[in-house]
Every structure is written in C-alpha cells, then in structure tokens.
C-alpha cells in the first residue's frame, strides 16, 4: 500500500495549534521536523552515546501527515480543507508560510511507529505510563495512569491537558459526576475517577475514541458503568444533549480549541448543576479574551485563569 505525505511548512511557534486544528479533519500522528534544541529531559530519554548534531534553530518547522492513497477527488477535498484551516489560523496568529506540498511514500506502520518516542513521564506527582511499558518497582506506590492513545488524541504530554488535570484536582470530590467533552483517549475522565470522582460521561466526534477509551478503562481498572462515552456533537445534536442529560454534572471539562469552546459554552451550562464547575483548556493565549467573554455571556462566573507556555485554561462556575 502507498501513502500520500501531506507536508506543511510553518514555524515552530505554530506547531501545536496546527496539529490540533487538523485533528478534526482526521489527520493524526504528525511528524515534526524542526531545529529546536533538545531539552535536558529529551536528552536523558535518548538512549544513545552521542547526541545528534543539530543546526541553529531558524524557527522553521515542517509538519507531515500520512494518508492512505484513495481517489484523487477525496485527496483534493482534504487538501482544500487543510488550506481553509490554515487560512483561518492566519487571521489571528503567525504561522509562517503555511504552504502545503504532497508526495508519495511507501507502506509503513504510521500508527505504531511513533510509540518508540513515547515513554512514561510525570505530570506533577502522577506517573503516566504507556501500555507497552512496565512500571518500575520503585514507582508502584505512585498514582499511576496507564494510557495508550491509540488513534484517539490524548497522552497527557501536552500543556493543555496538564492544565486541565491540575484544575480537576482542585474540584473533584467523592460525589463528582464529570462531563468530559472531546474525551479522546479518556485520559481526563479516567484520571478523575482515580482521583475519587464518582462517575464520568465523555463525548467525542471520533469513533476511534470508543475503542481507545475501552482499552484504557481496562488497563486502569475502571468499572464499565463508571465511565460511558457518547459519540456525537454535543453542540448541535439534540439527541446527544438529551442522552448526556441536563443539570446533572458537578464538573464539565473541555480541552478543545477556542473556536469550538465559544459555541460549546452556552450549551455546556445546560448540563451543569447550579454551582457546577466548567474547566476549559486548549486556548491559545491570543484567544483568551474571546473565550472569557463567551463564558461570561453564558452566565458563568470566571473563578480562575491559569497558564502554561502559550496555552490558557479558564475555570468558571455556573
């Protein structure tokens, strides 16, 4: 089988936001090529005696996505959608050239090859372990989250996920019912249940999330009845809204891009109990005011804004 390589020329500061934006188009497992110097932690995790020589960082980055070859019409449509997303991003941030190029490559296991680069790591005092690695004896007493994102987004490495986790820890109680919009791998719901939450319901547009959540529940010892996933669009689908239920959640969390959070927020408030907490993330700093205004317009009170790198989390109360 042959694959089409879709490569985008951009800048390093725009890598994360472009990858997140294109995820909804079904593009996953981005290959990133840049000249950003390795961090101390990255150097420690490279099991080689001599580190690779790198050139001086020029700020340029290449993001590559791989799709199975199909009809030229469907590929042309996908490239058009990518172009629209890039043009939308250009309206509020610098993404460099934002040009798209196509090439053909041979059959490779793109879904699994990335695993050799994903190793266990810490989020504060939480040890995140991929399913293909063993827990060391000295770590067995830690709070451990086993996670395999599969083809659904969510390993916990990204700043936006970590912002959500820290906020969830502040508000979870043994009685918490959690609504997790855009659940992906289920990482936020599973960790919330491990932290003592009573029940979680997730929603997602991606069918791959169903299998990813099922596997991650199993390896983390989460009972099936404690975490259910509903496939569909909470913003526009009344059947999904009805199935989720109204005014029955203590916390709603949404780690989604700002452009989705704005229309989502006035919907989410209907599912929260009075006094319920709404935790958002995935907000690039330039979009903070826009999301904050949407939260206020929905009738919620902002209680805290936290930041990590260029990303923002807004926590509000109904």
mmCIF file of C-alpha atoms in Angstrom:
data_model
loop_
_atom_site.group_PDB
_atom_site.id
_atom_site.type_symbol
_atom_site.label_atom_id
_atom_site.label_comp_id
_atom_site.label_asym_id
_atom_site.label_seq_id
_atom_site.Cartn_x
_atom_site.Cartn_y
_atom_site.Cartn_z
ATOM 1 C CA UNK A 1 0.000 0.000 0.000
ATOM 2 C CA UNK A 2 1.216 3.502 -0.780
ATOM 3 C CA UNK A 3 0.614 6.636 1.264
ATOM 4 C CA UNK A 4 0.389 10.313 0.425
ATOM 5 C CA UNK A 5 2.576 12.552 2.538
ATOM 6 C CA UNK A 6 0.996 15.948 3.191
ATOM 7 C CA UNK A 7 3.636 18.389 4.407
ATOM 8 C CA UNK A 8 3.012 21.875 5.786
ATOM 9 C CA UNK A 9 5.769 24.472 6.061
ATOM 10 C CA UNK A 10 5.194 26.611 9.130
ATOM 11 C CA UNK A 11 7.045 27.993 12.177
ATOM 12 C CA UNK A 12 7.864 26.252 15.451
ATOM 13 C CA UNK A 13 5.549 28.520 17.477
ATOM 14 C CA UNK A 14 2.578 27.316 15.424
ATOM 15 C CA UNK A 15 3.252 23.556 15.525
ATOM 16 C CA UNK A 16 0.831 22.668 18.334
ATOM 17 C CA UNK A 17 -2.073 24.791 17.179
ATOM 18 C CA UNK A 18 -1.874 23.496 13.579
ATOM 19 C CA UNK A 19 -1.712 19.870 14.721
ATOM 20 C CA UNK A 20 -4.719 20.411 16.993
ATOM 21 C CA UNK A 21 -6.672 22.229 14.280
ATOM 22 C CA UNK A 22 -6.137 19.481 11.706
ATOM 23 C CA UNK A 23 -7.039 16.686 14.107
ATOM 24 C CA UNK A 24 -10.756 17.229 13.405
ATOM 25 C CA UNK A 25 -10.051 16.568 9.717
ATOM 26 C CA UNK A 26 -8.829 13.088 10.639
ATOM 27 C CA UNK A 27 -5.120 13.904 10.388
ATOM 28 C CA UNK A 28 -3.217 12.207 13.219
ATOM 29 C CA UNK A 29 0.312 11.265 14.216
ATOM 30 C CA UNK A 30 2.075 14.354 12.876
ATOM 31 C CA UNK A 31 5.755 14.041 12.035
ATOM 32 C CA UNK A 32 7.510 17.217 13.203
ATOM 33 C CA UNK A 33 10.810 18.377 11.705
ATOM 34 C CA UNK A 34 12.441 21.469 13.193
ATOM 35 C CA UNK A 35 15.753 22.642 14.636
ATOM 36 C CA UNK A 36 14.579 23.375 18.184
ATOM 37 C CA UNK A 37 17.375 22.383 20.617
ATOM 38 C CA UNK A 38 16.714 19.299 22.739
ATOM 39 C CA UNK A 39 15.714 19.886 26.348
ATOM 40 C CA UNK A 40 17.630 18.279 29.210
ATOM 41 C CA UNK A 41 14.800 15.764 29.681
ATOM 42 C CA UNK A 42 14.746 14.862 25.979
ATOM 43 C CA UNK A 43 18.498 14.281 26.059
ATOM 44 C CA UNK A 44 18.101 11.965 29.057
ATOM 45 C CA UNK A 45 15.441 9.962 27.227
ATOM 46 C CA UNK A 46 17.590 9.393 24.137
ATOM 47 C CA UNK A 47 19.371 6.088 24.677
ATOM 48 C CA UNK A 48 22.431 6.891 22.566
ATOM 49 C CA UNK A 49 26.044 7.647 23.469
ATOM 50 C CA UNK A 50 26.470 10.505 21.001
ATOM 51 C CA UNK A 51 23.676 13.007 20.563
ATOM 52 C CA UNK A 52 22.762 14.040 17.017
ATOM 53 C CA UNK A 53 24.303 17.219 15.680
ATOM 54 C CA UNK A 54 21.693 19.897 15.056
ATOM 55 C CA UNK A 55 21.829 23.155 13.161
ATOM 56 C CA UNK A 56 20.977 26.515 14.672
ATOM 57 C CA UNK A 57 17.239 26.945 15.190
ATOM 58 C CA UNK A 58 15.806 29.037 12.354
ATOM 59 C CA UNK A 59 12.208 28.927 13.623
ATOM 60 C CA UNK A 60 11.038 26.917 10.591
ATOM 61 C CA UNK A 61 9.063 23.690 11.069
ATOM 62 C CA UNK A 62 7.692 21.047 8.725
ATOM 63 C CA UNK A 63 4.614 19.068 9.778
ATOM 64 C CA UNK A 64 3.938 15.874 7.841
ATOM 65 C CA UNK A 65 0.752 13.801 7.856
ATOM 66 C CA UNK A 66 0.287 10.482 6.072
ATOM 67 C CA UNK A 67 -2.960 9.320 4.472
ATOM 68 C CA UNK A 68 -3.748 6.159 2.542
ATOM 69 C CA UNK A 69 -3.943 6.712 -1.172
ATOM 70 C CA UNK A 70 -7.529 6.850 -2.378
ATOM 71 C CA UNK A 71 -9.382 8.770 -5.017
ATOM 72 C CA UNK A 72 -7.828 11.991 -6.286
ATOM 73 C CA UNK A 73 -11.116 13.753 -5.594
ATOM 74 C CA UNK A 74 -11.074 12.928 -1.860
ATOM 75 C CA UNK A 75 -7.406 13.941 -1.547
ATOM 76 C CA UNK A 76 -8.114 17.207 -3.334
ATOM 77 C CA UNK A 77 -11.014 17.865 -0.953
ATOM 78 C CA UNK A 78 -8.830 17.130 2.094
ATOM 79 C CA UNK A 79 -6.073 19.452 0.884
ATOM 80 C CA UNK A 80 -8.704 22.135 0.347
ATOM 81 C CA UNK A 81 -9.953 21.710 3.918
ATOM 82 C CA UNK A 82 -6.395 21.943 5.230
ATOM 83 C CA UNK A 83 -5.917 25.161 3.287
ATOM 84 C CA UNK A 84 -9.096 26.610 4.801
ATOM 85 C CA UNK A 85 -7.924 25.724 8.332
ATOM 86 C CA UNK A 86 -4.525 27.323 7.732
ATOM 87 C CA UNK A 87 -6.117 30.481 6.330
ATOM 88 C CA UNK A 88 -8.375 30.650 9.389
ATOM 89 C CA UNK A 89 -5.373 30.399 11.700
ATOM 90 C CA UNK A 90 -3.567 33.149 9.780
ATOM 91 C CA UNK A 91 -6.306 35.561 10.817
ATOM 92 C CA UNK A 92 -5.211 35.569 14.448
ATOM 93 C CA UNK A 93 -1.631 34.259 14.585
ATOM 94 C CA UNK A 94 1.590 33.962 12.613
ATOM 95 C CA UNK A 95 2.004 30.504 11.073
ATOM 96 C CA UNK A 96 4.789 31.393 8.637
ATOM 97 C CA UNK A 97 4.354 30.360 5.016
ATOM 98 C CA UNK A 98 1.591 27.863 5.757
ATOM 99 C CA UNK A 99 2.240 26.182 2.401
ATOM 100 C CA UNK A 100 1.174 22.616 1.552
ATOM 101 C CA UNK A 101 3.118 20.081 -0.519
ATOM 102 C CA UNK A 102 2.280 16.489 -1.485
ATOM 103 C CA UNK A 103 4.480 13.465 -2.143
ATOM 104 C CA UNK A 104 4.121 9.681 -2.314
ATOM 105 C CA UNK A 105 5.737 7.280 0.147
ATOM 106 C CA UNK A 106 5.887 3.514 0.647
ATOM 107 C CA UNK A 107 3.780 1.486 3.075
ATOM 108 C CA UNK A 108 4.830 1.938 6.722
ATOM 109 C CA UNK A 109 3.181 1.340 10.089
ATOM 110 C CA UNK A 110 2.464 5.011 10.764
ATOM 111 C CA UNK A 111 0.028 4.209 13.599
ATOM 112 C CA UNK A 112 2.574 2.306 15.702
ATOM 113 C CA UNK A 113 5.995 3.682 14.733
ATOM 114 C CA UNK A 114 5.552 6.747 16.957
ATOM 115 C CA UNK A 115 5.397 4.531 20.074
ATOM 116 C CA UNK A 116 9.180 4.269 20.252
ATOM 117 C CA UNK A 117 9.269 8.004 21.057
ATOM 118 C CA UNK A 118 6.563 7.977 23.767
ATOM 119 C CA UNK A 119 7.853 6.883 27.179
ATOM 120 C CA UNK A 120 6.494 7.142 30.717
ATOM 121 C CA UNK A 121 6.675 10.608 32.260
ATOM 122 C CA UNK A 122 5.466 12.641 35.252
ATOM 123 C CA UNK A 123 2.675 15.202 35.489
ATOM 124 C CA UNK A 124 3.475 16.686 38.894
ATOM 125 C CA UNK A 125 3.183 13.586 41.145
ATOM 126 C CA UNK A 126 1.248 11.451 38.616
ATOM 127 C CA UNK A 127 3.182 8.844 36.634
ATOM 128 C CA UNK A 128 1.813 8.376 33.110
ATOM 129 C CA UNK A 129 2.775 5.005 31.639
ATOM 130 C CA UNK A 130 2.037 3.846 28.061
ATOM 131 C CA UNK A 131 0.552 0.371 27.812
ATOM 132 C CA UNK A 132 3.682 -1.069 26.208
ATOM 133 C CA UNK A 133 5.970 -0.150 29.149
ATOM 134 C CA UNK A 134 6.322 -1.775 32.575
ATOM 135 C CA UNK A 135 6.045 0.113 35.865
ATOM 136 C CA UNK A 136 9.315 0.078 37.793
ATOM 137 C CA UNK A 137 9.259 -1.446 41.260
ATOM 138 C CA UNK A 138 10.161 1.865 42.908
ATOM 139 C CA UNK A 139 7.152 3.543 41.238
ATOM 140 C CA UNK A 140 4.440 1.073 42.256
ATOM 141 C CA UNK A 141 3.211 3.259 45.136
ATOM 142 C CA UNK A 142 2.735 6.326 42.952
ATOM 143 C CA UNK A 143 -0.571 7.426 41.439
ATOM 144 C CA UNK A 144 -0.226 5.709 38.065
ATOM 145 C CA UNK A 145 -2.206 6.413 34.914
ATOM 146 C CA UNK A 146 -1.854 3.775 32.201
ATOM 147 C CA UNK A 147 -2.606 5.325 28.849
ATOM 148 C CA UNK A 148 -2.493 4.233 25.239
ATOM 149 C CA UNK A 149 -3.930 6.945 22.990
ATOM 150 C CA UNK A 150 -4.300 4.513 20.103
ATOM 151 C CA UNK A 151 -5.608 6.662 17.276
ATOM 152 C CA UNK A 152 -7.518 8.991 19.618
ATOM 153 C CA UNK A 153 -5.918 12.194 20.872
ATOM 154 C CA UNK A 154 -4.634 12.393 24.437
ATOM 155 C CA UNK A 155 -1.394 11.244 26.066
ATOM 156 C CA UNK A 156 -1.154 13.884 28.782
ATOM 157 C CA UNK A 157 2.100 15.320 27.448
ATOM 158 C CA UNK A 158 0.518 18.481 26.084
ATOM 159 C CA UNK A 159 0.324 21.639 28.205
ATOM 160 C CA UNK A 160 -3.428 21.952 27.676
ATOM 161 C CA UNK A 161 -4.097 18.500 29.168
ATOM 162 C CA UNK A 162 -1.856 19.223 32.134
ATOM 163 C CA UNK A 163 -3.683 22.496 32.794
ATOM 164 C CA UNK A 164 -6.978 20.563 32.910
ATOM 165 C CA UNK A 165 -5.572 17.913 35.224
ATOM 166 C CA UNK A 166 -4.378 20.483 37.754
ATOM 167 C CA UNK A 167 -7.772 22.193 37.789
ATOM 168 C CA UNK A 168 -9.676 18.921 38.110
ATOM 169 C CA UNK A 169 -7.650 18.009 41.191
ATOM 170 C CA UNK A 170 -8.863 21.181 42.904
ATOM 171 C CA UNK A 171 -12.574 20.429 42.497
ATOM 172 C CA UNK A 172 -13.079 16.647 42.415
ATOM 173 C CA UNK A 173 -14.925 15.118 45.380
ATOM 174 C CA UNK A 174 -16.218 11.570 46.020
ATOM 175 C CA UNK A 175 -19.637 12.749 44.731
ATOM 176 C CA UNK A 176 -18.385 14.310 41.482
ATOM 177 C CA UNK A 177 -20.188 13.473 38.242
ATOM 178 C CA UNK A 178 -17.933 14.606 35.396
ATOM 179 C CA UNK A 179 -18.818 15.545 31.819
ATOM 180 C CA UNK A 180 -15.744 15.258 29.558
ATOM 181 C CA UNK A 181 -16.358 16.886 26.166
ATOM 182 C CA UNK A 182 -13.927 15.715 23.488
ATOM 183 C CA UNK A 183 -12.758 12.855 25.681
ATOM 184 C CA UNK A 184 -10.289 11.399 23.143
ATOM 185 C CA UNK A 185 -8.287 8.673 24.890
ATOM 186 C CA UNK A 186 -10.353 9.235 28.040
ATOM 187 C CA UNK A 187 -7.352 10.471 29.986
ATOM 188 C CA UNK A 188 -9.158 13.231 31.914
ATOM 189 C CA UNK A 189 -12.126 11.061 32.899
ATOM 190 C CA UNK A 190 -10.011 8.067 33.884
ATOM 191 C CA UNK A 191 -7.679 10.183 35.981
ATOM 192 C CA UNK A 192 -10.670 11.928 37.617
ATOM 193 C CA UNK A 193 -12.088 8.538 38.619
ATOM 194 C CA UNK A 194 -8.697 7.514 40.004
ATOM 195 C CA UNK A 195 -8.694 10.767 41.990
ATOM 196 C CA UNK A 196 -12.034 9.830 43.559
ATOM 197 C CA UNK A 197 -14.769 11.070 41.227
ATOM 198 C CA UNK A 198 -17.967 9.013 41.309
ATOM 199 C CA UNK A 199 -18.850 8.832 37.622
ATOM 200 C CA UNK A 200 -17.818 10.210 34.218
ATOM 201 C CA UNK A 201 -19.520 10.647 30.865
ATOM 202 C CA UNK A 202 -17.480 11.527 27.800
ATOM 203 C CA UNK A 203 -18.495 12.769 24.367
ATOM 204 C CA UNK A 204 -16.442 12.687 21.177
ATOM 205 C CA UNK A 205 -16.853 13.058 17.413
ATOM 206 C CA UNK A 206 -14.176 10.484 16.595
ATOM 207 C CA UNK A 207 -15.292 6.810 16.522
ATOM 208 C CA UNK A 208 -11.694 5.828 17.384
ATOM 209 C CA UNK A 209 -12.287 7.272 20.863
ATOM 210 C CA UNK A 210 -14.661 4.408 21.691
ATOM 211 C CA UNK A 211 -12.006 1.716 21.335
ATOM 212 C CA UNK A 212 -9.268 3.861 22.905
ATOM 213 C CA UNK A 213 -11.410 4.547 25.976
ATOM 214 C CA UNK A 214 -12.433 0.894 26.248
ATOM 215 C CA UNK A 215 -8.797 -0.239 26.319
ATOM 216 C CA UNK A 216 -7.681 2.499 28.699
ATOM 217 C CA UNK A 217 -10.531 1.763 31.116
ATOM 218 C CA UNK A 218 -9.479 -1.872 31.191
ATOM 219 C CA UNK A 219 -5.779 -1.281 31.930
ATOM 220 C CA UNK A 220 -6.654 1.252 34.641
ATOM 221 C CA UNK A 221 -9.220 -0.950 36.380
ATOM 222 C CA UNK A 222 -12.140 1.396 35.699
ATOM 223 C CA UNK A 223 -15.534 -0.307 36.011
ATOM 224 C CA UNK A 224 -17.579 -0.111 32.774
ATOM 225 C CA UNK A 225 -20.553 1.571 34.482
ATOM 226 C CA UNK A 226 -18.370 4.351 35.905
ATOM 227 C CA UNK A 227 -17.367 5.841 32.556
ATOM 228 C CA UNK A 228 -19.572 5.902 29.450
ATOM 229 C CA UNK A 229 -18.766 7.512 26.091
ATOM 230 C CA UNK A 230 -21.366 9.032 23.781
ATOM 231 C CA UNK A 231 -20.462 9.510 20.124
ATOM 232 C CA UNK A 232 -21.731 12.720 18.576
ATOM 233 C CA UNK A 233 -21.709 16.513 18.580
ATOM 234 C CA UNK A 234 -22.857 17.997 21.889
ATOM 235 C CA UNK A 235 -23.103 21.475 20.358
ATOM 236 C CA UNK A 236 -25.638 20.740 17.631
ATOM 237 C CA UNK A 237 -27.132 17.282 18.179
ATOM 238 C CA UNK A 238 -30.248 17.372 20.403
ATOM 239 C CA UNK A 239 -30.222 13.583 20.766
ATOM 240 C CA UNK A 240 -26.688 13.722 22.173
ATOM 241 C CA UNK A 241 -27.683 16.543 24.527
ATOM 242 C CA UNK A 242 -30.668 14.532 25.767
ATOM 243 C CA UNK A 243 -28.567 11.409 26.291
ATOM 244 C CA UNK A 244 -25.947 13.377 28.213
ATOM 245 C CA UNK A 245 -28.648 14.791 30.493
ATOM 246 C CA UNK A 246 -29.410 18.234 31.882
ATOM 247 C CA UNK A 247 -28.246 19.922 35.100
ATOM 248 C CA UNK A 248 -26.694 16.715 36.411
ATOM 249 C CA UNK A 249 -22.918 17.308 36.348
ATOM 250 C CA UNK A 250 -20.734 18.785 39.071
ATOM 251 C CA UNK A 251 -17.842 19.423 36.665
ATOM 252 C CA UNK A 252 -17.643 19.780 32.887
ATOM 253 C CA UNK A 253 -14.203 19.769 31.266
ATOM 254 C CA UNK A 254 -13.416 20.631 27.647
ATOM 255 C CA UNK A 255 -9.864 20.545 26.322
ATOM 256 C CA UNK A 256 -10.753 21.819 22.853
ATOM 257 C CA UNK A 257 -9.679 24.723 20.658
ATOM 258 C CA UNK A 258 -11.077 28.172 21.354
ATOM 259 C CA UNK A 259 -13.112 28.252 18.144
ATOM 260 C CA UNK A 260 -15.055 25.242 19.438
ATOM 261 C CA UNK A 261 -15.272 26.432 23.043
ATOM 262 C CA UNK A 262 -17.105 29.615 22.033
ATOM 263 C CA UNK A 263 -20.210 27.838 20.618
ATOM 264 C CA UNK A 264 -19.877 24.985 23.139
ATOM 265 C CA UNK A 265 -20.000 27.130 26.277
ATOM 266 C CA UNK A 266 -23.685 28.247 26.121
ATOM 267 C CA UNK A 267 -24.607 24.574 25.599
ATOM 268 C CA UNK A 268 -22.484 23.192 28.447
ATOM 269 C CA UNK A 269 -24.152 25.392 31.056
ATOM 270 C CA UNK A 270 -27.396 23.468 30.482
ATOM 271 C CA UNK A 271 -25.738 20.242 31.590
ATOM 272 C CA UNK A 272 -24.114 21.621 34.751
ATOM 273 C CA UNK A 273 -25.764 21.644 38.159
ATOM 274 C CA UNK A 274 -26.214 25.077 39.766
ATOM 275 C CA UNK A 275 -22.801 25.899 41.195
ATOM 276 C CA UNK A 276 -21.151 23.428 38.808
ATOM 277 C CA UNK A 277 -17.569 23.979 37.637
ATOM 278 C CA UNK A 278 -16.612 24.441 33.982
ATOM 279 C CA UNK A 279 -12.932 23.798 33.146
ATOM 280 C CA UNK A 280 -11.693 24.778 29.683
ATOM 281 C CA UNK A 281 -8.315 24.476 28.000
ATOM 282 C CA UNK A 282 -6.850 24.306 24.501
ATOM 283 C CA UNK A 283 -6.971 28.114 24.363
ATOM 284 C CA UNK A 284 -4.040 29.800 22.633
ATOM 285 C CA UNK A 285 -3.184 32.958 24.592
ATOM 286 C CA UNK A 286 -4.377 35.262 21.796
ATOM 287 C CA UNK A 287 -7.862 33.761 22.112
ATOM 288 C CA UNK A 288 -8.165 34.119 25.897
ATOM 289 C CA UNK A 289 -10.421 37.168 25.853
ATOM 290 C CA UNK A 290 -12.744 35.655 23.270
ATOM 291 C CA UNK A 291 -13.346 32.528 25.361
ATOM 292 C CA UNK A 292 -13.591 34.520 28.595
ATOM 293 C CA UNK A 293 -16.292 36.681 27.025
ATOM 294 C CA UNK A 294 -18.209 33.597 25.854
ATOM 295 C CA UNK A 295 -18.091 32.223 29.400
ATOM 296 C CA UNK A 296 -19.469 35.456 30.827
ATOM 297 C CA UNK A 297 -22.149 35.747 28.140
ATOM 298 C CA UNK A 298 -23.313 32.223 29.017
ATOM 299 C CA UNK A 299 -23.968 33.415 32.575
ATOM 300 C CA UNK A 300 -20.978 31.872 34.330
ATOM 301 C CA UNK A 301 -18.526 33.467 36.726
ATOM 302 C CA UNK A 302 -14.822 33.099 35.992
ATOM 303 C CA UNK A 303 -13.076 31.874 39.135
ATOM 304 C CA UNK A 304 -9.534 31.282 37.863
ATOM 305 C CA UNK A 305 -7.336 31.610 34.787
ATOM 306 C CA UNK A 306 -4.162 29.508 34.644
ATOM 307 C CA UNK A 307 -1.436 29.398 32.011
ATOM 308 C CA UNK A 308 1.342 27.136 30.797
ATOM 309 C CA UNK A 309 3.525 28.264 27.931
ATOM 310 C CA UNK A 310 1.299 29.894 25.313
ATOM 311 C CA UNK A 311 -1.788 27.963 26.470
ATOM 312 C CA UNK A 312 -4.594 29.137 28.754
ATOM 313 C CA UNK A 313 -7.166 27.383 30.945
ATOM 314 C CA UNK A 314 -10.295 29.214 32.122
ATOM 315 C CA UNK A 315 -12.227 27.806 35.082
ATOM 316 C CA UNK A 316 -15.742 29.123 35.746
ATOM 317 C CA UNK A 317 -18.746 28.446 37.961
ATOM 318 C CA UNK A 318 -22.410 28.283 36.949
#
